[in-house]
Amino acid sequence: MNQENLDTNWKTKLLLIGAASGALLGIGTAYLLARSAENNQGGPPEISTKDLLSTGIAIIGVIRGIASLGDGSK
């Protein structure tokens, strides 16, 4: 196996692990949201624009933190 195949191989594994992890976290989060809304309201959750924006900003912060792990700086 040459160096180019090794480079592609670890990148592919990393992308697949990231995609699977993201899917599992997304499903788990959706399940918890649905369960909480059903227990409290008996129906679909009412999510405000403010809640969506604050959650989106928090998610962007987490993504930036994860992306900075690959920088190599401490």
mmCIF file with all atom_site columns, C-alpha atoms in Angstrom:
data_model
loop_
_atom_site.group_PDB
_atom_site.id
_atom_site.type_symbol
_atom_site.label_atom_id
_atom_site.label_alt_id
_atom_site.label_comp_id
_atom_site.label_asym_id
_atom_site.label_entity_id
_atom_site.label_seq_id
_atom_site.pdbx_PDB_ins_code
_atom_site.Cartn_x
_atom_site.Cartn_y
_atom_site.Cartn_z
_atom_site.occupancy
_atom_site.B_iso_or_equiv
_atom_site.pdbx_formal_charge
_atom_site.auth_seq_id
_atom_site.auth_comp_id
_atom_site.auth_asym_id
_atom_site.auth_atom_id
_atom_site.pdbx_PDB_model_num
ATOM 1  C CA . MET A 1 1  ? 0.000   0.000  0.000  1.00 0.00 ? 1  MET A CA 1
ATOM 2  C CA . ASN A 1 2  ? 1.428   3.369  -0.922 1.00 0.00 ? 2  ASN A CA 1
ATOM 3  C CA . GLN A 1 3  ? 1.229   6.619  1.056  1.00 0.00 ? 3  GLN A CA 1
ATOM 4  C CA . GLU A 1 4  ? -1.680  8.017  -0.986 1.00 0.00 ? 4  GLU A CA 1
ATOM 5  C CA . ASN A 1 5  ? -3.859  4.995  -0.181 1.00 0.00 ? 5  ASN A CA 1
ATOM 6  C CA . LEU A 1 6  ? -3.011  5.313  3.519  1.00 0.00 ? 6  LEU A CA 1
ATOM 7  C CA . ASP A 1 7  ? -3.946  9.012  3.479  1.00 0.00 ? 7  ASP A CA 1
ATOM 8  C CA . THR A 1 8  ? -7.276  8.294  1.804  1.00 0.00 ? 8  THR A CA 1
ATOM 9  C CA . ASN A 1 9  ? -7.956  5.316  4.070  1.00 0.00 ? 9  ASN A CA 1
ATOM 10 C CA . TRP A 1 10 ? -7.767  7.217  7.375  1.00 0.00 ? 10 TRP A CA 1
ATOM 11 C CA . LYS A 1 11 ? -9.786  10.092 5.974  1.00 0.00 ? 11 LYS A CA 1
ATOM 12 C CA . THR A 1 12 ? -12.512 7.731  4.797  1.00 0.00 ? 12 THR A CA 1
ATOM 13 C CA . LYS A 1 13 ? -12.621 5.995  8.193  1.00 0.00 ? 13 LYS A CA 1
ATOM 14 C CA . LEU A 1 14 ? -12.787 9.344  9.972  1.00 0.00 ? 14 LEU A CA 1
ATOM 15 C CA . LEU A 1 15 ? -15.651 10.546 7.769  1.00 0.00 ? 15 LEU A CA 1
ATOM 16 C CA . LEU A 1 16 ? -17.611 7.319  8.239  1.00 0.00 ? 16 LEU A CA 1
ATOM 17 C CA . ILE A 1 17 ? -17.146 7.373  12.015 1.00 0.00 ? 17 ILE A CA 1
ATOM 18 C CA . GLY A 1 18 ? -18.159 11.038 12.129 1.00 0.00 ? 18 GLY A CA 1
ATOM 19 C CA . ALA A 1 19 ? -21.244 10.433 9.995  1.00 0.00 ? 19 ALA A CA 1
ATOM 20 C CA . ALA A 1 20 ? -22.335 7.451  12.087 1.00 0.00 ? 20 ALA A CA 1
ATOM 21 C CA . SER A 1 21 ? -21.728 9.331  15.344 1.00 0.00 ? 21 SER A CA 1
ATOM 22 C CA . GLY A 1 22 ? -23.667 12.342 14.094 1.00 0.00 ? 22 GLY A CA 1
ATOM 23 C CA . ALA A 1 23 ? -26.568 10.183 12.976 1.00 0.00 ? 23 ALA A CA 1
ATOM 24 C CA . LEU A 1 24 ? -26.730 8.390  16.328 1.00 0.00 ? 24 LEU A CA 1
ATOM 25 C CA . LEU A 1 25 ? -26.556 11.658 18.264 1.00 0.00 ? 25 LEU A CA 1
ATOM 26 C CA . GLY A 1 26 ? -29.250 13.161 16.053 1.00 0.00 ? 26 GLY A CA 1
ATOM 27 C CA . ILE A 1 27 ? -31.583 10.204 16.510 1.00 0.00 ? 27 ILE A CA 1
ATOM 28 C CA . GLY A 1 28 ? -30.982 10.209 20.257 1.00 0.00 ? 28 GLY A CA 1
ATOM 29 C CA . THR A 1 29 ? -31.638 13.934 20.512 1.00 0.00 ? 29 THR A CA 1
ATOM 30 C CA . ALA A 1 30 ? -34.828 13.691 18.454 1.00 0.00 ? 30 ALA A CA 1
ATOM 31 C CA . TYR A 1 31 ? -36.035 10.806 20.617 1.00 0.00 ? 31 TYR A CA 1
ATOM 32 C CA . LEU A 1 32 ? -35.402 12.754 23.828 1.00 0.00 ? 32 LEU A CA 1
ATOM 33 C CA . LEU A 1 33 ? -37.148 15.845 22.432 1.00 0.00 ? 33 LEU A CA 1
ATOM 34 C CA . ALA A 1 34 ? -40.177 13.802 21.350 1.00 0.00 ? 34 ALA A CA 1
ATOM 35 C CA . ARG A 1 35 ? -40.378 11.987 24.683 1.00 0.00 ? 35 ARG A CA 1
ATOM 36 C CA . SER A 1 36 ? -40.098 15.213 26.653 1.00 0.00 ? 36 SER A CA 1
ATOM 37 C CA . ALA A 1 37 ? -42.731 16.979 24.548 1.00 0.00 ? 37 ALA A CA 1
ATOM 38 C CA . GLU A 1 38 ? -45.101 14.028 24.803 1.00 0.00 ? 38 GLU A CA 1
ATOM 39 C CA . ASN A 1 39 ? -44.754 13.865 28.579 1.00 0.00 ? 39 ASN A CA 1
ATOM 40 C CA . ASN A 1 40 ? -45.173 17.613 29.084 1.00 0.00 ? 40 ASN A CA 1
ATOM 41 C CA . GLN A 1 41 ? -47.560 18.679 26.320 1.00 0.00 ? 41 GLN A CA 1
ATOM 42 C CA . GLY A 1 42 ? -49.049 15.484 24.927 1.00 0.00 ? 42 GLY A CA 1
ATOM 43 C CA . GLY A 1 43 ? -48.146 16.445 21.365 1.00 0.00 ? 43 GLY A CA 1
ATOM 44 C CA . PRO A 1 44 ? -45.508 17.916 19.103 1.00 0.00 ? 44 PRO A CA 1
ATOM 45 C CA . PRO A 1 45 ? -43.029 20.328 20.690 1.00 0.00 ? 45 PRO A CA 1
ATOM 46 C CA . GLU A 1 46 ? -43.456 24.049 20.280 1.00 0.00 ? 46 GLU A CA 1
ATOM 47 C CA . ILE A 1 47 ? -39.992 25.368 19.456 1.00 0.00 ? 47 ILE A CA 1
ATOM 48 C CA . SER A 1 48 ? -39.513 29.117 19.230 1.00 0.00 ? 48 SER A CA 1
ATOM 49 C CA . THR A 1 49 ? -37.219 30.909 16.805 1.00 0.00 ? 49 THR A CA 1
ATOM 50 C CA . LYS A 1 50 ? -35.159 32.111 19.763 1.00 0.00 ? 50 LYS A CA 1
ATOM 51 C CA . ASP A 1 51 ? -34.614 28.520 20.905 1.00 0.00 ? 51 ASP A CA 1
ATOM 52 C CA . LEU A 1 52 ? -33.588 27.449 17.390 1.00 0.00 ? 52 LEU A CA 1
ATOM 53 C CA . LEU A 1 53 ? -31.123 30.320 17.040 1.00 0.00 ? 53 LEU A CA 1
ATOM 54 C CA . SER A 1 54 ? -29.505 29.749 20.417 1.00 0.00 ? 54 SER A CA 1
ATOM 55 C CA . THR A 1 55 ? -29.244 26.014 19.748 1.00 0.00 ? 55 THR A CA 1
ATOM 56 C CA . GLY A 1 56 ? -27.785 26.648 16.288 1.00 0.00 ? 56 GLY A CA 1
ATOM 57 C CA . ILE A 1 57 ? -25.160 29.012 17.686 1.00 0.00 ? 57 ILE A CA 1
ATOM 58 C CA . ALA A 1 58 ? -24.230 26.477 20.369 1.00 0.00 ? 58 ALA A CA 1
ATOM 59 C CA . ILE A 1 59 ? -23.900 23.731 17.745 1.00 0.00 ? 59 ILE A CA 1
ATOM 60 C CA . ILE A 1 60 ? -21.656 25.957 15.619 1.00 0.00 ? 60 ILE A CA 1
ATOM 61 C CA . GLY A 1 61 ? -19.457 26.513 18.680 1.00 0.00 ? 61 GLY A CA 1
ATOM 62 C CA . VAL A 1 62 ? -19.170 22.766 19.263 1.00 0.00 ? 62 VAL A CA 1
ATOM 63 C CA . ILE A 1 63 ? -18.308 22.182 15.595 1.00 0.00 ? 63 ILE A CA 1
ATOM 64 C CA . ARG A 1 64 ? -15.611 24.871 15.719 1.00 0.00 ? 64 ARG A CA 1
ATOM 65 C CA . GLY A 1 65 ? -14.178 23.263 18.857 1.00 0.00 ? 65 GLY A CA 1
ATOM 66 C CA . ILE A 1 66 ? -14.063 19.850 17.202 1.00 0.00 ? 66 ILE A CA 1
ATOM 67 C CA . ALA A 1 67 ? -12.506 21.323 14.052 1.00 0.00 ? 67 ALA A CA 1
ATOM 68 C CA . SER A 1 68 ? -9.776  22.988 16.120 1.00 0.00 ? 68 SER A CA 1
ATOM 69 C CA . LEU A 1 69 ? -8.726  19.581 17.473 1.00 0.00 ? 69 LEU A CA 1
ATOM 70 C CA . GLY A 1 70 ? -7.135  18.888 14.093 1.00 0.00 ? 70 GLY A CA 1
ATOM 71 C CA . ASP A 1 71 ? -4.974  22.041 14.187 1.00 0.00 ? 71 ASP A CA 1
ATOM 72 C CA . GLY A 1 72 ? -2.324  20.382 16.300 1.00 0.00 ? 72 GLY A CA 1
ATOM 73 C CA . SER A 1 73 ? -1.816  23.471 18.471 1.00 0.00 ? 73 SER A CA 1
ATOM 74 C CA . LYS A 1 74 ? -2.223  23.154 22.211 1.00 0.00 ? 74 LYS A CA 1
#
